[in-house]
Amino acid sequence: MIHGLNYNEQDSKYMLLNEIFKIIDSKFSRMIMTRNGIKPLSKVIPLVKTIFISIYFECDISFVVEELKSKSELREGLNFSLVLEAHEIYDRLSRVDPDKLENTVNSILNRLRNDYRRGKRTFIMDATPADLNINFRSKKVSKESLEDKDYAW
């Protein structure tokens, strides 16, 4: 069963999605899209946002479109001015030149790089479960000695 998309501005998933959408809605991203011939922006930006939501929550585009249409809180929270139909998204996506799309994405990502600035850097990390070895000094620790410690499992 597919879960519904319930917007919560305190949820870390929606916070990250809003940060991505700020980049997509920014003036420099719009200029890059126009320069690479991806037009009209009034329909391309909602298309890209819908695809991002679909990929991010691992659900169909048609499901995302129905959720956006039925939930005004979701539309307002994710700053959607227009919700495209699913068949229109598929149609427009099939007409986009892959080279132009790749060039656009690379240009936006290169514009975001802060290699020449010092200070705070932001890293986006994958939150899938993985084994992590925090034993930096390579000191061997047995499982029996860990049971005596006051660790929460």
Short mmCIF file of N, CA and C in Angstrom, two decimals:
data_model
loop_
_atom_site.label_atom_id
_atom_site.label_comp_id
_atom_site.label_asym_id
_atom_site.label_seq_id
_atom_site.Cartn_x
_atom_site.Cartn_y
_atom_site.Cartn_z
N MET A 1 0.84 -1.18 0.00
CA MET A 1 0.00 0.00 0.00
C MET A 1 0.88 1.25 0.00
N ILE A 2 0.50 2.21 -0.82
CA ILE A 2 1.26 3.45 -0.93
C ILE A 2 0.78 4.43 0.14
N HIS A 3 1.73 5.00 0.85
CA HIS A 3 1.37 5.99 1.87
C HIS A 3 1.05 7.31 1.18
N GLY A 4 0.24 8.13 1.83
CA GLY A 4 -0.08 9.44 1.28
C GLY A 4 1.04 10.42 1.56
N LEU A 5 1.10 11.47 0.78
CA LEU A 5 2.09 12.52 0.99
C LEU A 5 1.48 13.56 1.92
N ASN A 6 1.86 13.51 3.18
CA ASN A 6 1.33 14.44 4.18
C ASN A 6 2.41 15.44 4.54
N TYR A 7 2.21 16.68 4.13
CA TYR A 7 3.22 17.72 4.32
C TYR A 7 3.33 18.11 5.79
N ASN A 8 4.58 18.16 6.26
CA ASN A 8 4.88 18.63 7.60
C ASN A 8 6.18 19.41 7.50
N GLU A 9 6.13 20.70 7.78
CA GLU A 9 7.32 21.53 7.59
C GLU A 9 8.45 21.19 8.56
N GLN A 10 8.17 20.44 9.62
CA GLN A 10 9.20 20.03 10.57
C GLN A 10 9.88 18.73 10.16
N ASP A 11 9.30 18.02 9.21
CA ASP A 11 9.85 16.75 8.75
C ASP A 11 11.11 17.01 7.93
N SER A 12 12.17 16.26 8.23
CA SER A 12 13.45 16.49 7.56
C SER A 12 13.38 16.22 6.06
N LYS A 13 12.54 15.28 5.65
CA LYS A 13 12.41 15.00 4.21
C LYS A 13 11.84 16.21 3.48
N TYR A 14 10.82 16.81 4.03
CA TYR A 14 10.22 17.97 3.38
C TYR A 14 11.11 19.20 3.49
N MET A 15 11.89 19.29 4.56
CA MET A 15 12.84 20.41 4.67
C MET A 15 13.89 20.32 3.57
N LEU A 16 14.42 19.12 3.33
CA LEU A 16 15.40 18.94 2.27
C LEU A 16 14.78 19.19 0.91
N LEU A 17 13.57 18.72 0.71
CA LEU A 17 12.87 18.93 -0.55
C LEU A 17 12.63 20.42 -0.80
N ASN A 18 12.30 21.17 0.23
CA ASN A 18 12.12 22.61 0.08
C ASN A 18 13.43 23.31 -0.28
N GLU A 19 14.55 22.85 0.28
CA GLU A 19 15.84 23.42 -0.08
C GLU A 19 16.17 23.16 -1.55
N ILE A 20 15.87 21.96 -2.03
CA ILE A 20 16.09 21.63 -3.44
C ILE A 20 15.19 22.50 -4.32
N PHE A 21 13.94 22.70 -3.90
CA PHE A 21 13.01 23.49 -4.69
C PHE A 21 13.38 24.97 -4.71
N LYS A 22 14.02 25.46 -3.65
CA LYS A 22 14.51 26.83 -3.66
C LYS A 22 15.57 27.01 -4.75
N ILE A 23 16.42 26.00 -4.91
CA ILE A 23 17.44 26.05 -5.96
C ILE A 23 16.78 26.00 -7.33
N ILE A 24 15.79 25.14 -7.50
CA ILE A 24 15.11 25.02 -8.80
C ILE A 24 14.37 26.32 -9.13
N ASP A 25 13.78 26.98 -8.13
CA ASP A 25 13.03 28.22 -8.35
C ASP A 25 13.91 29.46 -8.44
N SER A 26 15.20 29.32 -8.16
CA SER A 26 16.06 30.50 -8.11
C SER A 26 16.25 31.12 -9.49
N LYS A 27 16.66 32.38 -9.47
CA LYS A 27 16.83 33.14 -10.72
C LYS A 27 17.92 32.54 -11.60
N PHE A 28 19.03 32.12 -10.99
CA PHE A 28 20.11 31.59 -11.81
C PHE A 28 19.74 30.25 -12.44
N SER A 29 18.92 29.44 -11.76
CA SER A 29 18.47 28.18 -12.36
C SER A 29 17.54 28.45 -13.54
N ARG A 30 16.68 29.44 -13.39
CA ARG A 30 15.79 29.81 -14.49
C ARG A 30 16.59 30.31 -15.70
N MET A 31 17.64 31.11 -15.43
CA MET A 31 18.47 31.61 -16.53
C MET A 31 19.18 30.46 -17.24
N ILE A 32 19.68 29.50 -16.48
CA ILE A 32 20.38 28.36 -17.07
C ILE A 32 19.42 27.52 -17.91
N MET A 33 18.20 27.30 -17.40
CA MET A 33 17.22 26.53 -18.16
C MET A 33 16.86 27.23 -19.47
N THR A 34 16.67 28.55 -19.40
CA THR A 34 16.34 29.31 -20.60
C THR A 34 17.49 29.28 -21.59
N ARG A 35 18.71 29.45 -21.10
CA ARG A 35 19.89 29.44 -21.96
C ARG A 35 20.05 28.11 -22.69
N ASN A 36 19.67 27.02 -22.03
CA ASN A 36 19.80 25.69 -22.64
C ASN A 36 18.57 25.29 -23.45
N GLY A 37 17.62 26.18 -23.58
CA GLY A 37 16.47 25.94 -24.45
C GLY A 37 15.37 25.10 -23.83
N ILE A 38 15.34 25.00 -22.52
CA ILE A 38 14.27 24.26 -21.84
C ILE A 38 13.19 25.27 -21.47
N LYS A 39 12.13 25.29 -22.28
CA LYS A 39 11.06 26.28 -22.12
C LYS A 39 9.72 25.59 -22.28
N PRO A 40 8.62 26.16 -21.88
CA PRO A 40 8.40 27.36 -21.08
C PRO A 40 8.60 27.06 -19.60
N LEU A 41 9.20 28.00 -18.92
CA LEU A 41 9.55 27.79 -17.51
C LEU A 41 8.32 27.63 -16.62
N SER A 42 7.21 28.22 -17.01
CA SER A 42 6.00 28.11 -16.19
C SER A 42 5.51 26.66 -16.10
N LYS A 43 5.88 25.83 -17.07
CA LYS A 43 5.49 24.42 -17.03
C LYS A 43 6.67 23.50 -16.72
N VAL A 44 7.88 23.94 -17.03
CA VAL A 44 9.06 23.09 -16.80
C VAL A 44 9.36 22.96 -15.32
N ILE A 45 9.25 24.05 -14.58
CA ILE A 45 9.59 24.01 -13.15
C ILE A 45 8.62 23.11 -12.37
N PRO A 46 7.29 23.21 -12.56
CA PRO A 46 6.42 22.23 -11.89
C PRO A 46 6.68 20.80 -12.34
N LEU A 47 7.06 20.62 -13.60
CA LEU A 47 7.39 19.28 -14.11
C LEU A 47 8.59 18.71 -13.35
N VAL A 48 9.64 19.51 -13.22
CA VAL A 48 10.85 19.05 -12.52
C VAL A 48 10.55 18.78 -11.05
N LYS A 49 9.76 19.64 -10.42
CA LYS A 49 9.41 19.43 -9.02
C LYS A 49 8.62 18.14 -8.83
N THR A 50 7.68 17.89 -9.73
CA THR A 50 6.87 16.67 -9.63
C THR A 50 7.74 15.44 -9.79
N ILE A 51 8.68 15.48 -10.72
CA ILE A 51 9.59 14.35 -10.92
C ILE A 51 10.47 14.14 -9.69
N PHE A 52 10.95 15.24 -9.10
CA PHE A 52 11.76 15.12 -7.88
C PHE A 52 10.97 14.46 -6.76
N ILE A 53 9.73 14.87 -6.57
CA ILE A 53 8.90 14.27 -5.51
C ILE A 53 8.70 12.79 -5.78
N SER A 54 8.44 12.45 -7.04
CA SER A 54 8.23 11.06 -7.42
C SER A 54 9.47 10.21 -7.13
N ILE A 55 10.63 10.73 -7.47
CA ILE A 55 11.87 9.99 -7.22
C ILE A 55 12.16 9.93 -5.72
N TYR A 56 11.97 11.04 -5.04
CA TYR A 56 12.32 11.15 -3.63
C TYR A 56 11.49 10.21 -2.75
N PHE A 57 10.19 10.11 -3.04
CA PHE A 57 9.32 9.26 -2.24
C PHE A 57 9.05 7.91 -2.89
N GLU A 58 9.73 7.61 -4.00
CA GLU A 58 9.64 6.32 -4.69
C GLU A 58 8.20 5.94 -5.01
N CYS A 59 7.51 6.82 -5.71
CA CYS A 59 6.13 6.54 -6.12
C CYS A 59 5.92 7.03 -7.55
N ASP A 60 4.81 6.66 -8.13
CA ASP A 60 4.51 7.02 -9.52
C ASP A 60 4.20 8.50 -9.65
N ILE A 61 4.47 9.02 -10.84
CA ILE A 61 4.17 10.42 -11.12
C ILE A 61 2.67 10.67 -11.04
N SER A 62 1.87 9.73 -11.52
CA SER A 62 0.42 9.90 -11.47
C SER A 62 -0.08 9.99 -10.02
N PHE A 63 0.54 9.22 -9.11
CA PHE A 63 0.17 9.29 -7.69
C PHE A 63 0.53 10.67 -7.12
N VAL A 64 1.71 11.18 -7.46
CA VAL A 64 2.14 12.49 -6.97
C VAL A 64 1.19 13.58 -7.48
N VAL A 65 0.80 13.49 -8.75
CA VAL A 65 -0.12 14.47 -9.32
C VAL A 65 -1.46 14.46 -8.58
N GLU A 66 -1.98 13.27 -8.32
CA GLU A 66 -3.26 13.17 -7.59
C GLU A 66 -3.15 13.73 -6.18
N GLU A 67 -2.04 13.45 -5.51
CA GLU A 67 -1.83 13.98 -4.15
C GLU A 67 -1.73 15.51 -4.17
N LEU A 68 -1.02 16.05 -5.16
CA LEU A 68 -0.88 17.51 -5.26
C LEU A 68 -2.22 18.17 -5.56
N LYS A 69 -3.02 17.53 -6.38
CA LYS A 69 -4.33 18.10 -6.71
C LYS A 69 -5.27 18.07 -5.51
N SER A 70 -5.21 17.01 -4.73
CA SER A 70 -6.18 16.85 -3.64
C SER A 70 -5.77 17.55 -2.35
N LYS A 71 -4.50 17.88 -2.18
CA LYS A 71 -4.04 18.45 -0.90
C LYS A 71 -3.46 19.85 -1.12
N SER A 72 -4.22 20.85 -0.72
CA SER A 72 -3.77 22.24 -0.89
C SER A 72 -2.59 22.55 0.03
N GLU A 73 -2.54 21.91 1.20
CA GLU A 73 -1.43 22.14 2.13
C GLU A 73 -0.11 21.67 1.51
N LEU A 74 -0.15 20.57 0.79
CA LEU A 74 1.04 20.05 0.11
C LEU A 74 1.49 21.01 -0.99
N ARG A 75 0.53 21.52 -1.77
CA ARG A 75 0.85 22.46 -2.84
C ARG A 75 1.46 23.74 -2.28
N GLU A 76 0.88 24.27 -1.23
CA GLU A 76 1.38 25.51 -0.65
C GLU A 76 2.72 25.31 0.03
N GLY A 77 2.89 24.20 0.73
CA GLY A 77 4.14 23.94 1.44
C GLY A 77 5.31 23.73 0.51
N LEU A 78 5.06 23.10 -0.63
CA LEU A 78 6.13 22.85 -1.60
C LEU A 78 6.18 23.92 -2.69
N ASN A 79 5.37 24.97 -2.54
CA ASN A 79 5.39 26.13 -3.43
C ASN A 79 5.09 25.76 -4.88
N PHE A 80 3.98 25.07 -5.08
CA PHE A 80 3.52 24.71 -6.43
C PHE A 80 2.53 25.76 -6.90
N SER A 81 2.84 26.41 -8.01
CA SER A 81 1.90 27.37 -8.58
C SER A 81 0.97 26.69 -9.58
N LEU A 82 1.42 25.58 -10.15
CA LEU A 82 0.66 24.87 -11.17
C LEU A 82 0.91 23.38 -11.01
N VAL A 83 -0.15 22.59 -11.11
CA VAL A 83 -0.01 21.13 -11.07
C VAL A 83 -0.35 20.61 -12.46
N LEU A 84 0.62 20.00 -13.11
CA LEU A 84 0.42 19.45 -14.45
C LEU A 84 -0.23 18.08 -14.37
N GLU A 85 -0.96 17.72 -15.42
CA GLU A 85 -1.53 16.37 -15.52
C GLU A 85 -0.40 15.37 -15.76
N ALA A 86 -0.63 14.13 -15.39
CA ALA A 86 0.40 13.10 -15.54
C ALA A 86 0.75 12.88 -17.00
N HIS A 87 -0.25 12.84 -17.88
CA HIS A 87 0.04 12.61 -19.30
C HIS A 87 0.82 13.78 -19.90
N GLU A 88 0.58 15.01 -19.40
CA GLU A 88 1.33 16.17 -19.89
C GLU A 88 2.79 16.10 -19.43
N ILE A 89 3.02 15.62 -18.22
CA ILE A 89 4.39 15.46 -17.72
C ILE A 89 5.14 14.45 -18.57
N TYR A 90 4.52 13.29 -18.82
CA TYR A 90 5.16 12.27 -19.65
C TYR A 90 5.42 12.79 -21.06
N ASP A 91 4.46 13.54 -21.61
CA ASP A 91 4.61 14.07 -22.97
C ASP A 91 5.75 15.07 -23.05
N ARG A 92 5.79 16.01 -22.12
CA ARG A 92 6.86 17.02 -22.12
C ARG A 92 8.22 16.39 -21.85
N LEU A 93 8.26 15.43 -20.96
CA LEU A 93 9.52 14.77 -20.64
C LEU A 93 10.06 13.99 -21.83
N SER A 94 9.17 13.41 -22.63
CA SER A 94 9.63 12.66 -23.80
C SER A 94 10.17 13.58 -24.88
N ARG A 95 9.76 14.85 -24.88
CA ARG A 95 10.23 15.79 -25.90
C ARG A 95 11.51 16.53 -25.50
N VAL A 96 11.96 16.39 -24.27
CA VAL A 96 13.17 17.08 -23.82
C VAL A 96 14.39 16.35 -24.37
N ASP A 97 15.31 17.13 -24.93
CA ASP A 97 16.56 16.57 -25.44
C ASP A 97 17.44 16.17 -24.25
N PRO A 98 17.89 14.91 -24.18
CA PRO A 98 18.70 14.47 -23.03
C PRO A 98 20.00 15.25 -22.87
N ASP A 99 20.61 15.67 -23.98
CA ASP A 99 21.86 16.44 -23.88
C ASP A 99 21.61 17.81 -23.25
N LYS A 100 20.50 18.44 -23.64
CA LYS A 100 20.17 19.74 -23.05
C LYS A 100 19.88 19.60 -21.56
N LEU A 101 19.16 18.54 -21.21
CA LEU A 101 18.83 18.30 -19.81
C LEU A 101 20.09 18.04 -18.98
N GLU A 102 20.99 17.22 -19.52
CA GLU A 102 22.25 16.93 -18.82
C GLU A 102 23.08 18.20 -18.67
N ASN A 103 23.15 19.00 -19.72
CA ASN A 103 23.91 20.25 -19.66
C ASN A 103 23.31 21.21 -18.64
N THR A 104 21.99 21.25 -18.57
CA THR A 104 21.31 22.12 -17.60
C THR A 104 21.62 21.69 -16.17
N VAL A 105 21.49 20.40 -15.89
CA VAL A 105 21.75 19.89 -14.54
C VAL A 105 23.21 20.13 -14.15
N ASN A 106 24.14 19.86 -15.06
CA ASN A 106 25.56 20.08 -14.77
C ASN A 106 25.85 21.56 -14.52
N SER A 107 25.23 22.44 -15.29
CA SER A 107 25.45 23.87 -15.11
C SER A 107 24.94 24.34 -13.76
N ILE A 108 23.77 23.86 -13.36
CA ILE A 108 23.21 24.25 -12.06
C ILE A 108 24.08 23.72 -10.93
N LEU A 109 24.52 22.47 -11.02
CA LEU A 109 25.37 21.90 -9.97
C LEU A 109 26.72 22.61 -9.90
N ASN A 110 27.31 22.94 -11.04
CA ASN A 110 28.58 23.66 -11.04
C ASN A 110 28.42 25.06 -10.46
N ARG A 111 27.28 25.66 -10.69
CA ARG A 111 27.02 26.99 -10.15
C ARG A 111 26.90 26.95 -8.63
N LEU A 112 26.44 25.82 -8.09
CA LEU A 112 26.25 25.68 -6.65
C LEU A 112 27.54 25.37 -5.90
N ARG A 113 28.55 24.91 -6.63
CA ARG A 113 29.80 24.55 -5.96
C ARG A 113 30.43 25.77 -5.32
N ASN A 114 30.90 25.61 -4.11
CA ASN A 114 31.55 26.70 -3.38
C ASN A 114 33.01 26.37 -3.15
N ASP A 115 33.69 25.92 -4.18
CA ASP A 115 35.09 25.53 -4.01
C ASP A 115 35.99 26.71 -3.68
N TYR A 116 35.58 27.89 -4.09
CA TYR A 116 36.45 29.04 -3.92
C TYR A 116 36.14 29.83 -2.66
N ARG A 117 35.20 29.36 -1.88
CA ARG A 117 34.82 30.05 -0.65
C ARG A 117 35.24 29.21 0.55
N ARG A 118 35.63 29.90 1.60
CA ARG A 118 35.97 29.20 2.83
C ARG A 118 34.78 29.24 3.78
N GLY A 119 34.85 28.41 4.79
CA GLY A 119 33.81 28.44 5.80
C GLY A 119 32.96 27.20 5.79
N LYS A 120 31.72 27.39 6.16
CA LYS A 120 30.79 26.28 6.33
C LYS A 120 30.45 25.64 4.99
N ARG A 121 30.45 24.33 4.96
CA ARG A 121 30.06 23.59 3.76
C ARG A 121 28.91 22.66 4.12
N THR A 122 28.04 22.45 3.19
CA THR A 122 26.88 21.59 3.39
C THR A 122 27.08 20.31 2.60
N PHE A 123 26.85 19.19 3.25
CA PHE A 123 26.95 17.89 2.59
C PHE A 123 25.58 17.23 2.64
N ILE A 124 25.16 16.69 1.52
CA ILE A 124 23.93 15.91 1.48
C ILE A 124 24.33 14.46 1.59
N MET A 125 23.77 13.77 2.58
CA MET A 125 24.15 12.39 2.82
C MET A 125 22.95 11.48 2.63
N ASP A 126 23.23 10.28 2.21
CA ASP A 126 22.21 9.27 2.07
C ASP A 126 21.90 8.71 3.45
N ALA A 127 20.63 8.55 3.78
CA ALA A 127 20.23 8.11 5.11
C ALA A 127 19.87 6.63 5.17
N THR A 128 20.31 5.86 4.19
CA THR A 128 20.02 4.43 4.23
C THR A 128 20.88 3.78 5.30
N PRO A 129 20.38 2.74 5.95
CA PRO A 129 21.16 2.10 7.01
C PRO A 129 22.43 1.47 6.47
N ALA A 130 23.50 1.65 7.19
CA ALA A 130 24.78 1.07 6.80
C ALA A 130 25.60 0.81 8.06
N ASP A 131 26.52 -0.14 7.97
CA ASP A 131 27.42 -0.41 9.09
C ASP A 131 28.44 0.70 9.18
N LEU A 132 28.70 1.16 10.38
CA LEU A 132 29.65 2.23 10.58
C LEU A 132 30.65 1.81 11.65
N ASN A 133 31.90 1.89 11.33
CA ASN A 133 32.96 1.55 12.26
C ASN A 133 33.46 2.85 12.88
N ILE A 134 33.13 3.09 14.15
CA ILE A 134 33.57 4.33 14.80
C ILE A 134 34.81 4.10 15.66
N ASN A 135 35.43 2.97 15.49
CA ASN A 135 36.64 2.64 16.23
C ASN A 135 37.84 3.22 15.47
N PHE A 136 38.13 4.50 15.67
CA PHE A 136 39.13 5.19 14.88
C PHE A 136 40.56 4.73 15.17
N ARG A 137 40.82 4.29 16.37
CA ARG A 137 42.19 3.93 16.73
C ARG A 137 42.48 2.45 16.51
N SER A 138 41.57 1.76 15.90
CA SER A 138 41.70 0.33 15.60
C SER A 138 41.94 -0.51 16.84
N LYS A 139 41.41 -0.08 17.96
CA LYS A 139 41.51 -0.85 19.18
C LYS A 139 40.44 -1.93 19.12
N LYS A 140 40.84 -3.17 19.30
CA LYS A 140 39.90 -4.28 19.23
C LYS A 140 39.02 -4.29 20.48
N VAL A 141 37.72 -4.34 20.26
CA VAL A 141 36.76 -4.36 21.35
C VAL A 141 35.91 -5.60 21.19
N SER A 142 35.81 -6.37 22.26
CA SER A 142 35.01 -7.60 22.19
C SER A 142 33.55 -7.29 22.49
N LYS A 143 32.68 -8.18 22.05
CA LYS A 143 31.25 -7.99 22.30
C LYS A 143 30.94 -8.12 23.79
N GLU A 144 31.70 -8.94 24.50
CA GLU A 144 31.47 -9.10 25.94
C GLU A 144 31.76 -7.80 26.69
N SER A 145 32.80 -7.08 26.30
CA SER A 145 33.12 -5.83 26.98
C SER A 145 32.09 -4.75 26.67
N LEU A 146 31.46 -4.83 25.51
CA LEU A 146 30.42 -3.86 25.16
C LEU A 146 29.15 -4.07 25.98
N GLU A 147 28.89 -5.32 26.37
CA GLU A 147 27.69 -5.59 27.17
C GLU A 147 27.79 -4.96 28.55
N ASP A 148 29.00 -4.79 29.07
CA ASP A 148 29.20 -4.19 30.38
C ASP A 148 29.01 -2.67 30.35
N LYS A 149 29.13 -2.06 29.19
CA LYS A 149 29.02 -0.60 29.06
C LYS A 149 27.55 -0.19 29.11
N ASP A 150 27.32 1.07 29.37
CA ASP A 150 25.97 1.59 29.46
C ASP A 150 25.54 2.19 28.11
N TYR A 151 25.49 1.35 27.08
CA TYR A 151 25.06 1.80 25.76
C TYR A 151 23.61 1.42 25.54
N ALA A 152 22.90 2.29 24.84
CA ALA A 152 21.51 1.99 24.49
C ALA A 152 21.49 1.35 23.11
N TRP A 153 20.77 0.25 22.97
CA TRP A 153 20.72 -0.45 21.68
C TRP A 153 19.36 -0.33 21.10
#
